[in-house]
PDB file of C-alpha atoms and ligand atoms in Angstrom:
ATOM      1  CA  MET A  22      -0.004  -0.155   0.039  1.00 95.00           C
ATOM      2  CA  ARG A  23       1.292   3.400  -0.968  1.00 97.00           C
ATOM      3  CA  VAL A  24      -0.027   6.664   0.272  1.00 98.00           C
ATOM      4  CA  GLU A  25       0.785   9.892  -1.278  1.00 98.00           C
ATOM      5  CA  ARG A  26      -0.377  13.344  -0.150  1.00 98.00           C
ATOM      6  CA  ALA A  27      -2.969  15.198  -2.245  1.00 98.00           C
ATOM      7  CA  SER A  28      -2.651  18.525  -0.857  1.00 97.00           C
ATOM      8  CA  ARG A  29      -0.655  20.502   1.893  1.00 96.00           C
ATOM      9  CA  THR A  30      -3.085  19.877   4.665  1.00 98.00           C
ATOM     10  CA  LEU A  31      -5.289  17.168   3.836  1.00 98.00           C
ATOM     11  CA  GLY A  32      -6.024  14.322   1.481  1.00 98.00           C
ATOM     12  CA  ALA A  33      -4.000  11.380   0.173  1.00 98.00           C
ATOM     13  CA  ARG A  34      -4.258   8.832  -2.705  1.00 98.00           C
ATOM     14  CA  VAL A  35      -3.991   5.289  -1.751  1.00 98.00           C
ATOM     15  CA  GLN A  36      -2.567   2.849  -4.274  1.00 98.00           C
ATOM     16  CA  GLY A  37      -2.056  -0.890  -3.974  1.00 97.00           C
ATOM     17  CA  VAL A  38      -5.170  -1.732  -2.081  1.00 98.00           C
ATOM     18  CA  ASP A  39      -8.290  -3.819  -3.523  1.00 98.00           C
ATOM     19  CA  LEU A  40     -11.275  -2.646  -1.726  1.00 98.00           C
ATOM     20  CA  GLY A  41     -13.483  -5.199  -3.677  1.00 97.00           C
ATOM     21  CA  ARG A  42     -12.332  -7.881  -1.411  1.00 96.00           C
ATOM     22  CA  PRO A  43     -11.608  -8.209   2.499  1.00 96.00           C
ATOM     23  CA  LEU A  44      -8.581  -6.372   3.651  1.00 97.00           C
ATOM     24  CA  ASP A  45      -6.137  -8.376   6.041  1.00 97.00           C
ATOM     25  CA  ALA A  46      -5.786  -6.653   9.387  1.00 97.00           C
ATOM     26  CA  ASP A  47      -2.493  -5.020   8.849  1.00 97.00           C
ATOM     27  CA  THR A  48      -3.834  -3.364   5.700  1.00 97.00           C
ATOM     28  CA  PHE A  49      -6.902  -2.230   7.481  1.00 98.00           C
ATOM     29  CA  ASP A  50      -4.824  -0.757  10.244  1.00 98.00           C
ATOM     30  CA  SER A  51      -2.625   1.065   7.699  1.00 98.00           C
ATOM     31  CA  VAL A  52      -5.836   2.475   6.173  1.00 98.00           C
ATOM     32  CA  ARG A  53      -7.179   3.719   9.412  1.00 98.00           C
ATOM     33  CA  ASP A  54      -3.963   5.291  10.272  1.00 98.00           C
ATOM     34  CA  ALA A  55      -3.807   7.083   6.815  1.00 98.00           C
ATOM     35  CA  LEU A  56      -7.275   8.235   7.535  1.00 98.00           C
ATOM     36  CA  ASN A  57      -6.500   9.657  10.889  1.00 98.00           C
ATOM     37  CA  ARG A  58      -3.378  11.461   9.348  1.00 98.00           C
ATOM     38  CA  HIS A  59      -4.862  12.660   6.064  1.00 98.00           C
ATOM     39  CA  SER A  60      -8.676  12.852   6.951  1.00 98.00           C
ATOM     40  CA  VAL A  61      -9.579  12.224   3.177  1.00 98.00           C
ATOM     41  CA  LEU A  62      -8.508   8.947   1.268  1.00 98.00           C
ATOM     42  CA  VAL A  63      -8.852   8.394  -2.395  1.00 98.00           C
ATOM     43  CA  PHE A  64      -8.401   5.016  -3.701  1.00 98.00           C
ATOM     44  CA  PRO A  65      -8.377   5.099  -7.500  1.00 98.00           C
ATOM     45  CA  GLU A  66      -9.627   2.336  -9.962  1.00 98.00           C
ATOM     46  CA  GLN A  67     -11.577   0.211  -7.661  1.00 98.00           C
ATOM     47  CA  GLU A  68     -14.302  -2.603  -8.515  1.00 98.00           C
ATOM     48  CA  VAL A  69     -16.665  -2.407  -5.413  1.00 97.00           C
ATOM     49  CA  GLU A  70     -19.912  -4.179  -5.341  1.00 96.00           C
ATOM     50  CA  PRO A  71     -22.441  -2.957  -2.550  1.00 95.00           C
ATOM     51  CA  PRO A  72     -21.819  -5.849  -0.247  1.00 96.00           C
ATOM     52  CA  ALA A  73     -18.065  -5.260  -0.476  1.00 97.00           C
ATOM     53  CA  GLN A  74     -18.483  -1.613   0.248  1.00 98.00           C
ATOM     54  CA  VAL A  75     -20.705  -2.290   3.198  1.00 97.00           C
ATOM     55  CA  GLU A  76     -18.226  -4.904   4.451  1.00 97.00           C
ATOM     56  CA  PHE A  77     -15.162  -2.562   4.325  1.00 98.00           C
ATOM     57  CA  SER A  78     -17.156   0.408   5.906  1.00 98.00           C
ATOM     58  CA  ALA A  79     -18.351  -1.710   8.745  1.00 97.00           C
ATOM     59  CA  ARG A  80     -14.974  -2.330   9.979  1.00 97.00           C
ATOM     60  CA  PHE A  81     -14.685   1.169  11.162  1.00 97.00           C
ATOM     61  CA  GLY A  82     -17.898   0.947  12.874  1.00 97.00           C
ATOM     62  CA  ARG A  83     -21.852   0.497  12.851  1.00 96.00           C
ATOM     63  CA  LEU A  84     -23.312   1.728   9.559  1.00 96.00           C
ATOM     64  CA  LYS A  85     -26.012   4.439   9.643  1.00 91.00           C
ATOM     65  CA  HIS A  86     -29.368   4.209   7.516  1.00 83.00           C
ATOM     66  CA  HIS A  87     -29.931   7.832   6.123  1.00 70.00           C
ATOM     67  CA  VAL A  88     -33.029   9.745   7.194  1.00 65.00           C
ATOM     68  CA  LEU A  89     -33.995  10.193   3.466  1.00 68.00           C
ATOM     69  CA  LYS A  90     -35.294   6.655   3.153  1.00 70.00           C
ATOM     70  CA  GLU A  91     -36.247   6.945  -0.450  1.00 71.00           C
ATOM     71  CA  ASN A  92     -32.611   7.184  -1.567  1.00 77.00           C
ATOM     72  CA  LEU A  93     -31.567   4.044   0.049  1.00 79.00           C
ATOM     73  CA  LEU A  94     -30.264   1.093  -2.203  1.00 81.00           C
ATOM     74  CA  PRO A  95     -33.333  -1.357  -2.490  1.00 80.00           C
ATOM     75  CA  GLY A  96     -32.475  -4.485  -0.135  1.00 83.00           C
ATOM     76  CA  MET A  97     -29.402  -2.809   1.264  1.00 88.00           C
ATOM     77  CA  PRO A  98     -30.388   0.161   3.437  1.00 89.00           C
ATOM     78  CA  GLU A  99     -26.727   0.706   4.548  1.00 93.00           C
ATOM     79  CA  ILE A 100     -26.126   2.162   1.051  1.00 94.00           C
ATOM     80  CA  TYR A 101     -27.507   5.720   0.258  1.00 92.00           C
ATOM     81  CA  VAL A 102     -27.596   6.724  -3.424  1.00 90.00           C
ATOM     82  CA  LEU A 103     -26.601  10.088  -4.440  1.00 88.00           C
ATOM     83  CA  THR A 104     -27.565  10.694  -7.809  1.00 86.00           C
ATOM     84  CA  ASN A 105     -29.002  13.635  -9.933  1.00 83.00           C
ATOM     85  CA  MET A 106     -30.960  11.287 -12.333  1.00 74.00           C
ATOM     86  CA  THR A 107     -33.543   8.733 -11.537  1.00 70.00           C
ATOM     87  CA  SER A 108     -33.574   5.146 -13.135  1.00 67.00           C
ATOM     88  CA  GLN A 109     -36.106   6.599 -15.587  1.00 64.00           C
ATOM     89  CA  ASN A 110     -33.391   9.191 -16.646  1.00 65.00           C
ATOM     90  CA  GLU A 111     -35.356  11.922 -15.134  1.00 67.00           C
ATOM     91  CA  VAL A 112     -34.229  14.727 -12.736  1.00 64.00           C
ATOM     92  CA  ALA A 113     -33.886  13.079  -9.266  1.00 64.00           C
ATOM     93  CA  PRO A 114     -36.136  14.499  -6.491  1.00 55.00           C
ATOM     94  CA  ARG A 115     -32.996  15.961  -4.655  1.00 57.00           C
ATOM     95  CA  PRO A 116     -30.303  16.977  -7.451  1.00 60.00           C
ATOM     96  CA  TYR A 117     -27.301  18.639  -6.338  1.00 68.00           C
ATOM     97  CA  ALA A 118     -27.273  17.061  -2.684  1.00 76.00           C
ATOM     98  CA  GLY A 119     -24.651  18.500  -0.360  1.00 87.00           C
ATOM     99  CA  ALA A 120     -23.903  21.547  -2.578  1.00 89.00           C
ATOM    100  CA  TYR A 121     -23.014  23.661   0.546  1.00 94.00           C
ATOM    101  CA  TRP A 122     -20.173  23.131   3.219  1.00 97.00           C
ATOM    102  CA  HIS A 123     -21.407  20.608   5.809  1.00 97.00           C
ATOM    103  CA  THR A 124     -20.166  17.880   8.072  1.00 97.00           C
ATOM    104  CA  ASP A 125     -22.366  14.875   7.996  1.00 94.00           C
ATOM    105  CA  LEU A 126     -25.103  14.507  10.431  1.00 94.00           C
ATOM    106  CA  SER A 127     -23.674  17.077  12.718  1.00 97.00           C
ATOM    107  CA  TYR A 128     -27.421  17.586  13.511  1.00 95.00           C
ATOM    108  CA  GLU A 129     -27.506  14.426  15.444  1.00 95.00           C
ATOM    109  CA  ALA A 130     -26.244  13.930  19.084  1.00 97.00           C
ATOM    110  CA  GLU A 131     -23.819  11.284  17.836  1.00 96.00           C
ATOM    111  CA  PRO A 132     -22.583  12.523  14.211  1.00 96.00           C
ATOM    112  CA  ALA A 133     -21.288  10.232  11.590  1.00 95.00           C
ATOM    113  CA  PHE A 134     -17.536   9.372  12.004  1.00 96.00           C
ATOM    114  CA  GLY A 135     -17.064   9.279   8.239  1.00 97.00           C
ATOM    115  CA  SER A 136     -18.324   8.101   4.862  1.00 97.00           C
ATOM    116  CA  VAL A 137     -17.154   5.929   2.026  1.00 98.00           C
ATOM    117  CA  MET A 138     -18.399   6.960  -1.461  1.00 98.00           C
ATOM    118  CA  TYR A 139     -17.986   5.128  -4.631  1.00 98.00           C
ATOM    119  CA  ALA A 140     -18.418   6.708  -8.026  1.00 98.00           C
ATOM    120  CA  VAL A 141     -20.365   4.468 -10.197  1.00 96.00           C
ATOM    121  CA  GLU A 142     -20.888   7.216 -12.871  1.00 95.00           C
ATOM    122  CA  VAL A 143     -19.287  10.622 -12.973  1.00 96.00           C
ATOM    123  CA  PRO A 144     -20.357  13.475 -15.328  1.00 94.00           C
ATOM    124  CA  GLU A 145     -17.962  14.300 -18.142  1.00 95.00           C
ATOM    125  CA  VAL A 146     -17.019  17.792 -16.641  1.00 95.00           C
ATOM    126  CA  GLY A 147     -17.625  19.058 -13.072  1.00 95.00           C
ATOM    127  CA  GLY A 148     -19.187  17.556  -9.963  1.00 94.00           C
ATOM    128  CA  ASP A 149     -16.054  17.621  -7.839  1.00 97.00           C
ATOM    129  CA  THR A 150     -16.229  17.480  -4.191  1.00 98.00           C
ATOM    130  CA  MET A 151     -14.302  19.890  -1.906  1.00 98.00           C
ATOM    131  CA  PHE A 152     -12.909  19.011   1.457  1.00 98.00           C
ATOM    132  CA  CYS A 153     -11.404  21.224   3.989  1.00 98.00           C
ATOM    133  CA  SER A 154      -9.220  20.420   7.221  1.00 98.00           C
ATOM    134  CA  MET A 155     -10.894  21.685  10.509  1.00 98.00           C
ATOM    135  CA  ALA A 156      -7.723  20.655  12.235  1.00 98.00           C
ATOM    136  CA  ALA A 157      -5.344  22.721  10.076  1.00 98.00           C
ATOM    137  CA  ALA A 158      -7.756  25.679  10.223  1.00 98.00           C
ATOM    138  CA  TRP A 159      -7.852  25.365  13.978  1.00 98.00           C
ATOM    139  CA  ASP A 160      -4.114  25.236  14.217  1.00 98.00           C
ATOM    140  CA  ALA A 161      -3.832  28.397  12.151  1.00 98.00           C
ATOM    141  CA  LEU A 162      -5.821  30.589  14.399  1.00 98.00           C
ATOM    142  CA  SER A 163      -4.372  33.178  16.603  1.00 98.00           C
ATOM    143  CA  GLU A 164      -4.058  32.181  20.479  1.00 98.00           C
ATOM    144  CA  ARG A 165      -6.429  35.159  21.054  1.00 98.00           C
ATOM    145  CA  MET A 166      -9.054  33.709  18.995  1.00 98.00           C
ATOM    146  CA  LYS A 167      -8.539  30.327  20.082  1.00 98.00           C
ATOM    147  CA  ALA A 168      -8.971  31.579  23.668  1.00 98.00           C
ATOM    148  CA  LEU A 169     -12.283  33.217  22.707  1.00 98.00           C
ATOM    149  CA  LEU A 170     -13.739  29.975  20.969  1.00 98.00           C
ATOM    150  CA  GLU A 171     -12.446  27.559  23.607  1.00 98.00           C
ATOM    151  CA  GLY A 172     -15.662  26.293  25.581  1.00 97.00           C
ATOM    152  CA  LEU A 173     -18.242  27.515  23.481  1.00 98.00           C
ATOM    153  CA  THR A 174     -21.014  25.517  22.014  1.00 98.00           C
ATOM    154  CA  ALA A 175     -23.147  25.521  18.961  1.00 98.00           C
ATOM    155  CA  THR A 176     -26.721  24.381  17.967  1.00 98.00           C
ATOM    156  CA  HIS A 177     -26.908  22.425  15.093  1.00 98.00           C
ATOM    157  CA  SER A 178     -30.170  21.355  13.048  1.00 96.00           C
ATOM    158  CA  PHE A 179     -31.217  19.394   9.847  1.00 91.00           C
ATOM    159  CA  GLU A 180     -33.860  21.996   9.212  1.00 91.00           C
ATOM    160  CA  HIS A 181     -31.179  24.723   9.051  1.00 90.00           C
ATOM    161  CA  ALA A 182     -29.518  23.372   5.869  1.00 89.00           C
ATOM    162  CA  TYR A 183     -33.021  22.848   4.421  1.00 88.00           C
ATOM    163  CA  GLU A 184     -34.075  26.453   5.161  1.00 87.00           C
ATOM    164  CA  THR A 185     -30.772  28.168   4.116  1.00 88.00           C
ATOM    165  CA  PHE A 186     -29.607  26.115   1.115  1.00 86.00           C
ATOM    166  CA  VAL A 187     -31.682  23.006  -0.046  1.00 85.00           C
ATOM    167  CA  LYS A 188     -35.211  24.644  -0.588  1.00 84.00           C
ATOM    168  CA  HIS A 189     -33.646  27.182  -2.856  1.00 84.00           C
ATOM    169  CA  ILE A 190     -32.399  24.679  -5.209  1.00 79.00           C
ATOM    170  CA  PRO A 191     -34.707  24.537  -8.295  1.00 77.00           C
ATOM    171  CA  GLY A 192     -36.348  20.958  -8.453  1.00 73.00           C
ATOM    172  CA  THR A 193     -36.059  20.307  -4.726  1.00 77.00           C
ATOM    173  CA  ALA A 194     -39.099  18.297  -3.479  1.00 77.00           C
ATOM    174  CA  PRO A 195     -40.549  19.558  -0.233  1.00 81.00           C
ATOM    175  CA  ILE A 196     -39.830  17.938   2.984  1.00 82.00           C
ATOM    176  CA  ASP A 197     -42.597  16.844   5.330  1.00 84.00           C
ATOM    177  CA  ARG A 198     -42.360  18.891   8.542  1.00 85.00           C
ATOM    178  CA  ARG A 199     -42.573  15.753  10.643  1.00 86.00           C
ATOM    179  CA  ARG A 200     -39.033  14.926   9.460  1.00 84.00           C
ATOM    180  CA  PHE A 201     -37.733  18.324  11.034  1.00 84.00           C
ATOM    181  CA  ASP A 202     -39.925  17.500  14.250  1.00 86.00           C
ATOM    182  CA  ALA A 203     -38.426  14.265  14.577  1.00 86.00           C
ATOM    183  CA  ARG A 204     -35.118  15.648  14.633  1.00 87.00           C
ATOM    184  CA  PRO A 205     -34.870  18.395  17.378  1.00 92.00           C
ATOM    185  CA  PRO A 206     -31.660  20.779  17.380  1.00 96.00           C
ATOM    186  CA  VAL A 207     -28.574  19.428  19.202  1.00 98.00           C
ATOM    187  CA  THR A 208     -25.568  21.074  20.995  1.00 98.00           C
ATOM    188  CA  HIS A 209     -22.134  20.373  20.160  1.00 98.00           C
ATOM    189  CA  PRO A 210     -18.722  22.038  21.349  1.00 98.00           C
ATOM    190  CA  LEU A 211     -17.586  24.456  18.796  1.00 98.00           C
ATOM    191  CA  VAL A 212     -14.088  22.995  19.142  1.00 98.00           C
ATOM    192  CA  HIS A 213     -13.258  19.308  19.745  1.00 98.00           C
ATOM    193  CA  THR A 214     -10.609  16.884  20.148  1.00 98.00           C
ATOM    194  CA  HIS A 215     -10.240  14.287  17.528  1.00 97.00           C
ATOM    195  CA  PRO A 216     -10.755  11.017  19.300  1.00 96.00           C
ATOM    196  CA  GLU A 217      -7.942   9.241  17.397  1.00 96.00           C
ATOM    197  CA  SER A 218      -5.331  11.869  16.293  1.00 96.00           C
ATOM    198  CA  GLY A 219      -5.835  13.952  19.392  1.00 97.00           C
ATOM    199  CA  ARG A 220      -5.801  17.000  17.207  1.00 97.00           C
ATOM    200  CA  ARG A 221      -8.105  19.983  18.074  1.00 98.00           C
ATOM    201  CA  CYS A 222     -10.485  20.474  15.299  1.00 98.00           C
ATOM    202  CA  LEU A 223     -13.296  23.294  14.722  1.00 98.00           C
ATOM    203  CA  TYR A 224     -16.651  21.858  14.674  1.00 98.00           C
ATOM    204  CA  VAL A 225     -19.246  24.094  13.121  1.00 98.00           C
ATOM    205  CA  ASN A 226     -20.504  24.276   9.436  1.00 98.00           C
ATOM    206  CA  PRO A 227     -22.726  26.376   7.308  1.00 97.00           C
ATOM    207  CA  GLY A 228     -25.178  23.674   6.584  1.00 96.00           C
ATOM    208  CA  PHE A 229     -26.235  22.724   9.955  1.00 97.00           C
ATOM    209  CA  THR A 230     -25.054  25.018  12.627  1.00 98.00           C
ATOM    210  CA  GLU A 231     -27.702  27.505  13.539  1.00 97.00           C
ATOM    211  CA  ARG A 232     -25.886  29.586  16.349  1.00 98.00           C
ATOM    212  CA  ILE A 233     -23.376  29.952  19.046  1.00 98.00           C
ATOM    213  CA  ASN A 234     -25.303  29.475  22.103  1.00 98.00           C
ATOM    214  CA  GLU A 235     -23.141  31.564  24.566  1.00 98.00           C
ATOM    215  CA  LEU A 236     -23.041  34.946  22.261  1.00 98.00           C
ATOM    216  CA  PRO A 237     -25.569  37.366  21.107  1.00 98.00           C
ATOM    217  CA  PRO A 238     -26.863  36.486  17.737  1.00 97.00           C
ATOM    218  CA  ALA A 239     -24.961  39.209  15.926  1.00 98.00           C
ATOM    219  CA  GLU A 240     -21.684  38.305  17.570  1.00 98.00           C
ATOM    220  CA  GLY A 241     -22.094  34.526  16.933  1.00 98.00           C
ATOM    221  CA  GLU A 242     -23.023  35.254  13.346  1.00 98.00           C
ATOM    222  CA  ALA A 243     -19.936  37.357  12.736  1.00 98.00           C
ATOM    223  CA  ILE A 244     -17.729  34.712  14.295  1.00 98.00           C
ATOM    224  CA  LEU A 245     -19.329  31.907  12.226  1.00 98.00           C
ATOM    225  CA  ALA A 246     -19.036  33.924   9.098  1.00 98.00           C
ATOM    226  CA  PHE A 247     -15.306  34.611   9.761  1.00 98.00           C
ATOM    227  CA  LEU A 248     -14.792  30.814  10.657  1.00 98.00           C
ATOM    228  CA  TYR A 249     -16.398  29.572   7.449  1.00 98.00           C
ATOM    229  CA  GLU A 250     -14.235  32.005   5.360  1.00 98.00           C
ATOM    230  CA  HIS A 251     -11.179  30.881   7.257  1.00 98.00           C
ATOM    231  CA  CYS A 252     -11.869  27.222   7.126  1.00 98.00           C
ATOM    232  CA  THR A 253     -12.646  26.980   3.488  1.00 98.00           C
ATOM    233  CA  SER A 254      -9.796  29.187   2.130  1.00 98.00           C
ATOM    234  CA  GLU A 255      -7.657  27.367  -0.274  1.00 97.00           C
ATOM    235  CA  ARG A 256      -4.863  26.429   1.973  1.00 98.00           C
ATOM    236  CA  PHE A 257      -7.229  24.239   3.877  1.00 98.00           C
ATOM    237  CA  VAL A 258      -8.775  22.641   1.022  1.00 98.00           C
ATOM    238  CA  TYR A 259      -8.586  19.611  -1.183  1.00 98.00           C
ATOM    239  CA  ARG A 260     -10.523  19.441  -4.145  1.00 98.00           C
ATOM    240  CA  HIS A 261     -11.303  16.077  -5.456  1.00 98.00           C
ATOM    241  CA  ARG A 262     -11.910  15.644  -9.150  1.00 98.00           C
ATOM    242  CA  TRP A 263     -13.736  12.464  -9.507  1.00 98.00           C
ATOM    243  CA  SER A 264     -13.009   9.556 -11.804  1.00 98.00           C
ATOM    244  CA  ARG A 265     -15.187   6.664 -12.470  1.00 98.00           C
ATOM    245  CA  HIS A 266     -14.593   3.927 -10.083  1.00 98.00           C
ATOM    246  CA  ASP A 267     -12.853   6.129  -7.252  1.00 98.00           C
ATOM    247  CA  VAL A 268     -13.643   5.207  -3.754  1.00 98.00           C
ATOM    248  CA  VAL A 269     -13.197   8.423  -1.420  1.00 98.00           C
ATOM    249  CA  MET A 270     -13.253   8.016   2.200  1.00 98.00           C
ATOM    250  CA  TRP A 271     -13.489  11.087   4.545  1.00 98.00           C
ATOM    251  CA  ASP A 272     -13.287  11.667   8.487  1.00 98.00           C
ATOM    252  CA  ASN A 273     -16.092  13.918   9.433  1.00 98.00           C
ATOM    253  CA  ARG A 274     -14.374  14.633  12.664  1.00 98.00           C
ATOM    254  CA  ALA A 275     -11.844  16.496  11.004  1.00 98.00           C
ATOM    255  CA  THR A 276     -13.317  17.931   7.944  1.00 98.00           C
ATOM    256  CA  MET A 277     -16.191  19.691   6.290  1.00 98.00           C
ATOM    257  CA  HIS A 278     -17.030  18.958   2.504  1.00 98.00           C
ATOM    258  CA  LYS A 279     -19.158  20.485  -0.219  1.00 97.00           C
ATOM    259  CA  ALA A 280     -20.429  19.098  -3.610  1.00 95.00           C
ATOM    260  CA  VAL A 281     -19.837  21.423  -6.567  1.00 94.00           C
ATOM    261  CA  PRO A 282     -23.041  21.285  -8.574  1.00 88.00           C
ATOM    262  CA  ASP A 283     -21.532  22.552 -11.944  1.00 90.00           C
ATOM    263  CA  TYR A 284     -22.192  19.563 -14.210  1.00 89.00           C
ATOM    264  CA  ASP A 285     -24.447  19.539 -17.292  1.00 87.00           C
ATOM    265  CA  ASP A 286     -28.110  18.935 -16.817  1.00 82.00           C
ATOM    266  CA  GLY A 287     -28.891  15.421 -17.986  1.00 84.00           C
ATOM    267  CA  ASP A 288     -25.376  14.200 -17.478  1.00 88.00           C
ATOM    268  CA  SER A 289     -25.451  11.515 -14.864  1.00 89.00           C
ATOM    269  CA  ARG A 290     -23.481  11.533 -11.384  1.00 91.00           C
ATOM    270  CA  TYR A 291     -24.216   8.372  -9.472  1.00 93.00           C
ATOM    271  CA  MET A 292     -22.463   7.860  -6.116  1.00 94.00           C
ATOM    272  CA  ARG A 293     -23.137   4.991  -3.605  1.00 95.00           C
ATOM    273  CA  ARG A 294     -22.372   6.079  -0.107  1.00 95.00           C
ATOM    274  CA  THR A 295     -22.076   4.379   3.206  1.00 96.00           C
ATOM    275  CA  THR A 296     -22.222   6.294   6.492  1.00 95.00           C
ATOM    276  CA  ILE A 297     -20.197   4.972   9.734  1.00 97.00           C
ATOM    277  CA  ALA A 298     -21.862   5.882  13.182  1.00 97.00           C
ATOM    278  CA  GLY A 299     -19.558   8.116  15.401  1.00 96.00           C
ATOM    279  CA  SER A 300     -19.481   9.486  19.055  1.00 96.00           C
ATOM    280  CA  ALA A 301     -20.545  12.634  20.263  1.00 98.00           C
ATOM    281  CA  PRO A 302     -17.637  15.384  19.771  1.00 98.00           C
ATOM    282  CA  ARG A 303     -16.049  16.176  23.105  1.00 96.00           C
ATOM    283  CA  GLY A 304     -14.807  19.527  23.751  1.00 91.00           C
TER     284      GLY A 304
HETATM  285  C1  OGA B  16     -22.163  13.320   1.034  1.00 85.13           C
HETATM  286  C2  OGA B  16     -21.996  14.585   0.271  1.00 85.13           C
HETATM  287  C3  OGA B  16     -20.932  15.163  -1.805  1.00 85.13           C
HETATM  288  C4  OGA B  16     -20.981  14.953  -3.256  1.00 85.13           C
HETATM  289  O1  OGA B  16     -22.468  12.270   0.375  1.00 85.13           O
HETATM  290  O2  OGA B  16     -22.312  13.416   2.192  1.00 85.13           O
HETATM  291  O3  OGA B  16     -22.107  15.537   0.694  1.00 85.13           O
HETATM  292  O4  OGA B  16     -20.083  15.497  -3.894  1.00 85.13           O
HETATM  293  N1  OGA B  16     -21.609  14.316  -1.166  1.00 85.13           N
HETATM  294  O5  OGA B  16     -21.742  14.023  -3.654  1.00 85.13           O
HETATM  295 MN1   MN B  17     -22.186  15.068   3.159  1.00 85.13          MN
END
């Protein structure tokens, strides 16, 4: 197994591993170490059937079933299908999923540890995914700013992303209110310690973070806007240009990510994703 860094602060390409079959324990440990070190791993040219994707992902932890049940692979609810087209070649009910900076499931008390995504079909142009390092972004803050942020908490909700971004995307089907009511907002520390690498990481995201709990709204909004600008600046970003049959795995505890919805209408992008359960971030 060879690991080559893909940018200065995060991301690595992993060669010499076949995810289509079970990994031996040493290889698996090396993959987990690489994930803790680089936060985003790209495995090019993989042949991964859904059961193998589930098997590999489940070695990292229990798998989650996504809240949008209609997007699960029939007969295999661990696999969430992200696609812009339906099987009838029509525009899918939720095109351009995740086209805003977010961390998966931060609106849950125990957010996702990470995700594994397999590119079945990629558009001819566009449709990249951007990732940023919340560890490198934290490290680069001044001591004054760190001192201000330490000990703060933020409220996260699923509804926030819907109200702020998702509902404005043309073609988005409305979401039943009861889905929001079933997911009341949660509180997380604004900076947490990564449970494996031990690095301090910012833990807020434009998608799901509603507010900083301990500050007046205007101050909290200004600080969040600054943090989002800071975290997503080029020096902390790895932008993945997908090739068909790439597997990309990311660590939600140390990153945000964003889909770039710039491909042609009618050009198919079809991804299979598994989501690994995680623990509550600890300040
Ligand atoms: C996701 C996601 C981004 C993409 O699967 O969680 O945000 O580029 N995907 O599809
Ligand atoms: Mn996502």
